[in-house]
Short mmCIF file of C-alpha atoms in Angstrom, two decimals:
data_model
loop_
_atom_site.label_atom_id
_atom_site.label_comp_id
_atom_site.label_asym_id
_atom_site.label_seq_id
_atom_site.Cartn_x
_atom_site.Cartn_y
_atom_site.Cartn_z
CA SER A 1 15.12 11.87 -1.90
CA ALA A 2 12.35 14.19 -0.71
CA VAL A 3 12.33 15.58 2.81
CA ILE A 4 9.00 15.89 4.63
CA SER A 5 8.17 18.11 7.55
CA GLN A 6 5.15 16.82 9.48
CA LYS A 7 3.38 18.72 12.23
CA PRO A 8 2.40 18.32 15.00
CA SER A 9 4.65 15.54 16.22
CA ARG A 10 2.18 14.61 18.91
CA ASP A 11 -1.04 15.81 20.46
CA ILE A 12 -3.53 14.87 23.12
CA CYS A 13 -7.08 15.72 22.15
CA GLN A 14 -10.51 15.57 23.70
CA ARG A 15 -13.04 13.23 22.15
CA GLY A 16 -15.41 14.94 19.77
CA THR A 17 -12.82 17.46 18.59
CA SER A 18 -10.81 17.51 15.36
CA LEU A 19 -7.09 17.65 14.64
CA THR A 20 -5.42 18.72 11.43
CA ILE A 21 -2.04 17.26 10.55
CA GLN A 22 0.19 19.04 8.07
CA CYS A 23 2.89 17.74 5.76
CA GLN A 24 5.25 19.97 3.81
CA VAL A 25 7.54 18.47 1.18
CA ASP A 26 10.73 20.12 -0.01
CA SER A 27 10.01 19.27 -3.64
CA GLN A 28 6.98 18.98 -5.88
CA VAL A 29 5.36 15.56 -5.85
CA THR A 30 2.35 14.28 -7.74
CA MET A 31 0.90 12.04 -5.06
CA MET A 32 1.00 12.10 -1.31
CA PHE A 33 -0.15 9.23 0.85
CA TRP A 34 -1.58 9.14 4.34
CA TYR A 35 -1.10 6.12 6.59
CA ARG A 36 -2.24 5.15 10.05
CA GLN A 37 -0.19 2.96 12.34
CA GLN A 38 -1.80 1.70 15.51
CA PRO A 39 0.52 0.73 18.36
CA GLY A 40 2.54 -2.35 17.52
CA GLN A 41 0.81 -2.75 14.17
CA SER A 42 1.64 -2.31 10.52
CA LEU A 43 0.85 0.70 8.41
CA THR A 44 -2.61 1.01 6.91
CA LEU A 45 -3.15 3.24 3.91
CA ILE A 46 -5.89 5.79 4.54
CA ALA A 47 -5.94 7.69 1.28
CA THR A 48 -4.01 9.00 -1.68
CA ALA A 49 -3.99 12.75 -2.22
CA ASN A 50 -3.52 14.22 -5.67
CA GLN A 51 -3.23 17.92 -6.30
CA GLY A 52 -6.31 19.35 -7.92
CA SER A 53 -8.61 16.42 -7.33
CA GLU A 54 -10.38 14.72 -4.48
CA ALA A 55 -8.44 12.24 -2.43
CA THR A 56 -8.97 8.54 -3.05
CA TYR A 57 -9.87 6.69 0.13
CA GLU A 58 -9.19 3.07 1.00
CA SER A 59 -11.90 0.74 2.17
CA GLY A 60 -12.91 1.57 5.72
CA PHE A 61 -11.94 5.24 5.53
CA VAL A 62 -14.33 8.01 4.55
CA ILE A 63 -13.94 11.64 3.64
CA ASP A 64 -16.25 12.89 6.40
CA LYS A 65 -14.01 11.34 9.03
CA PHE A 66 -10.64 12.02 7.38
CA PRO A 67 -10.94 15.04 5.09
CA ILE A 68 -7.77 15.71 3.13
CA SER A 69 -6.59 18.84 1.40
CA ARG A 70 -3.93 19.07 -1.30
CA PRO A 71 -3.75 22.73 -2.32
CA ASN A 72 -0.43 22.42 -4.17
CA LEU A 73 2.30 19.97 -5.11
CA THR A 74 4.28 20.40 -1.89
CA PHE A 75 1.65 20.40 0.84
CA SER A 76 -1.18 18.31 2.24
CA THR A 77 -3.28 18.12 5.36
CA LEU A 78 -5.22 15.29 6.97
CA THR A 79 -7.95 16.09 9.48
CA VAL A 80 -9.12 13.53 11.97
CA SER A 81 -12.69 14.60 12.73
CA ASN A 82 -15.00 14.01 15.66
CA MET A 83 -12.31 11.99 17.38
CA SER A 84 -12.87 9.03 19.64
CA PRO A 85 -10.30 7.03 21.64
CA GLU A 86 -10.22 4.49 18.77
CA ASP A 87 -8.55 7.15 16.64
CA SER A 88 -5.53 7.14 18.91
CA SER A 89 -2.72 6.17 16.60
CA ILE A 90 0.29 7.41 14.70
CA TYR A 91 -0.53 9.15 11.43
CA LEU A 92 2.13 9.40 8.75
CA CYS A 93 2.30 11.09 5.41
CA SER A 94 4.56 9.86 2.65
CA VAL A 95 5.63 10.56 -0.89
CA ASP A 96 7.20 8.35 -3.47
CA ASN A 97 10.69 8.80 -4.85
CA TRP A 98 10.32 6.06 -7.40
CA GLY A 99 11.88 8.08 -10.13
CA GLU A 100 15.00 8.30 -8.00
CA GLY A 101 14.84 4.71 -6.79
CA TYR A 102 14.48 5.66 -3.15
CA GLY A 103 11.06 4.16 -2.43
CA TYR A 104 8.73 6.06 -0.18
CA THR A 105 9.85 8.82 2.14
CA PHE A 106 7.83 9.23 5.32
CA GLY A 107 7.20 12.15 7.56
CA SER A 108 8.21 11.71 11.17
CA GLY A 109 4.62 10.97 12.15
CA THR A 110 1.98 12.46 14.43
CA ARG A 111 1.27 10.54 17.60
CA LEU A 112 -2.36 11.22 18.47
CA THR A 113 -3.94 10.35 21.79
CA VAL A 114 -7.67 10.91 22.22
CA VAL A 115 -8.95 11.09 25.76
CA GLY B 1 -5.72 -3.37 -0.67
CA GLN B 2 -3.14 -6.05 -1.07
CA GLN B 3 -2.73 -8.67 1.66
CA VAL B 4 0.80 -9.68 2.48
CA MET B 5 1.83 -11.83 5.39
CA GLN B 6 5.19 -11.70 7.04
CA ILE B 7 6.71 -14.36 9.24
CA PRO B 8 7.75 -14.48 11.90
CA GLN B 9 5.88 -11.73 13.72
CA TYR B 10 8.61 -11.48 16.35
CA GLN B 11 12.20 -12.69 16.49
CA HIS B 12 14.68 -12.50 19.32
CA VAL B 13 18.28 -13.30 18.46
CA GLN B 14 21.61 -13.16 20.22
CA GLU B 15 23.94 -10.59 18.79
CA GLY B 16 25.97 -12.24 16.05
CA GLU B 17 23.25 -14.68 15.03
CA ASP B 18 21.58 -14.49 11.66
CA PHE B 19 17.99 -13.36 11.08
CA THR B 20 15.53 -13.91 8.26
CA THR B 21 12.06 -12.55 7.64
CA TYR B 22 9.75 -13.72 4.89
CA CYS B 23 7.03 -11.93 3.01
CA ASN B 24 4.35 -13.94 1.22
CA SER B 25 1.63 -12.90 -1.19
CA SER B 26 -1.18 -14.91 -2.72
CA THR B 27 -0.84 -12.98 -5.97
CA THR B 28 2.03 -12.30 -8.32
CA LEU B 29 3.76 -9.06 -7.47
CA SER B 30 5.14 -6.48 -9.86
CA ASN B 31 7.73 -5.42 -7.31
CA ILE B 32 8.37 -5.40 -3.60
CA GLN B 33 9.99 -2.93 -1.27
CA TRP B 34 11.53 -3.39 2.16
CA TYR B 35 11.51 -0.88 5.00
CA LYS B 36 12.99 -0.69 8.47
CA GLN B 37 11.31 1.11 11.33
CA ARG B 38 13.34 1.74 14.45
CA PRO B 39 11.43 1.91 17.75
CA GLY B 40 9.74 5.31 17.95
CA GLY B 41 10.73 6.14 14.39
CA HIS B 42 9.17 6.15 10.97
CA PRO B 43 9.71 3.61 8.18
CA VAL B 44 12.88 4.05 6.17
CA PHE B 45 13.23 2.61 2.68
CA LEU B 46 15.82 -0.12 2.30
CA ILE B 47 15.45 -1.55 -1.19
CA GLN B 48 13.17 -2.39 -4.10
CA LEU B 49 13.15 -5.70 -5.97
CA VAL B 50 11.61 -5.98 -9.40
CA LYS B 51 12.92 -9.02 -11.26
CA SER B 52 12.04 -12.65 -10.72
CA GLY B 53 14.74 -14.34 -8.63
CA GLU B 54 16.50 -11.04 -7.99
CA VAL B 55 19.04 -10.92 -5.17
CA LYS B 56 20.43 -7.68 -3.81
CA LYS B 57 22.88 -7.09 -1.01
CA GLN B 58 23.50 -4.17 1.28
CA LYS B 59 26.44 -4.98 3.54
CA ARG B 60 25.07 -7.62 5.94
CA LEU B 61 21.55 -7.51 4.46
CA THR B 62 20.53 -9.80 1.60
CA PHE B 63 17.19 -9.35 -0.15
CA GLN B 64 15.66 -11.93 -2.44
CA PHE B 65 12.61 -11.94 -4.70
CA GLY B 66 11.08 -15.33 -5.41
CA GLU B 67 11.10 -16.88 -8.84
CA ALA B 68 7.32 -16.71 -9.01
CA LYS B 69 7.36 -13.14 -7.65
CA LYS B 70 4.99 -14.11 -4.85
CA ASN B 71 7.43 -14.03 -1.97
CA SER B 72 10.50 -12.29 -0.76
CA SER B 73 13.00 -12.56 2.05
CA LEU B 74 15.35 -10.34 3.99
CA HIS B 75 18.34 -12.00 5.62
CA ILE B 76 20.67 -10.28 8.05
CA THR B 77 24.03 -11.91 8.70
CA ALA B 78 25.65 -11.57 12.12
CA THR B 79 23.07 -9.25 13.66
CA GLN B 80 24.13 -6.21 15.61
CA THR B 81 22.19 -4.16 18.16
CA THR B 82 21.77 -1.48 15.53
CA ASP B 83 19.59 -3.92 13.56
CA VAL B 84 16.82 -3.68 16.17
CA GLY B 85 13.49 -2.59 14.74
CA THR B 86 10.55 -3.77 12.69
CA TYR B 87 11.09 -4.83 9.11
CA PHE B 88 8.22 -4.40 6.68
CA CYS B 89 7.76 -5.50 3.14
CA ALA B 90 5.50 -3.37 0.97
CA VAL B 91 3.79 -4.28 -2.27
CA SER B 92 2.13 -2.11 -4.85
CA THR B 93 -1.20 -2.04 -6.56
CA GLY B 94 -1.08 0.74 -9.08
CA ASN B 95 0.46 3.75 -7.39
CA GLN B 96 -0.31 2.69 -3.82
CA PHE B 97 1.91 0.63 -1.58
CA TYR B 98 0.50 -1.72 1.05
CA PHE B 99 2.60 -2.85 3.95
CA GLY B 100 3.05 -6.34 5.26
CA THR B 101 2.40 -7.26 8.86
CA GLY B 102 6.02 -6.72 9.82
CA THR B 103 8.64 -8.65 11.76
CA SER B 104 9.89 -7.15 14.98
CA LEU B 105 13.56 -7.96 15.61
CA THR B 106 15.12 -7.82 19.04
CA VAL B 107 18.86 -8.31 19.32
CA ILE B 108 20.16 -9.43 22.69
CA PRO B 109 23.68 -8.14 23.39
#
C-alpha cells in the first residue's frame, strides 16, 4: 500500500495566521482526501482533492477557509486560514488503495493548536 | 455525508474478555471498512466487507456484514492489551469514505 509523508507533525499557531500542511505520497494516486479529527472524536471529511481540478468540499467546509492544492499525482497541501482556537484539531490526509484491497492509507497527522 | 452510528462509544474489558462493536446505518451500504486507531496514532485499515452476510476473520478478530447490508460488527476474542484503541467503521458514498463515531476500547490487565 501507499506510504504518506505528512508535515508538520504538530504546530502551535497564533490566531489569525495560516498554516499549510503537506502530504507526499510514494506513488501516484488519483484522489487524496483531507480529514479533521477533533480530540476524542471521529474523523470528518473536509474535502477530496483531484489533480488538475478544484477540490470538492464537504458541507460545512469552504475553500476560503481550507484552500487545497493538488499540483501533481503525488502531492497535496491543505491550508488552514485565519485560524481561531476552534481550528485546533488533528488534520490527516489519506489516499485509497482500493485497487490493492488495502483500504485507505493515512498520513501520520498534523496536530494543530491555535492560541 | 453518510451517518453511521457505532455502539458502544466506550468499552472497558478485563484482559481475556471478549469485545464487540457494532456499526449501524439507516441506508443500505455498498461496502464497509473497519479501522483501528491506537492512542496518538492514525487510523489503520483492518478489512473491507462487500457481500451480504459476509464474515471474515483475522486471528482473534471476526468481522461481519449484515444480511441487509445496513450493519456490521467487529468481535475480538480474548482481548489483549495490544487491542487498546478506537475502532471505526467507515462507509462509502461514491469515492468518499465517512467514518462512524468509533468505539474506544480499554483493556485492563
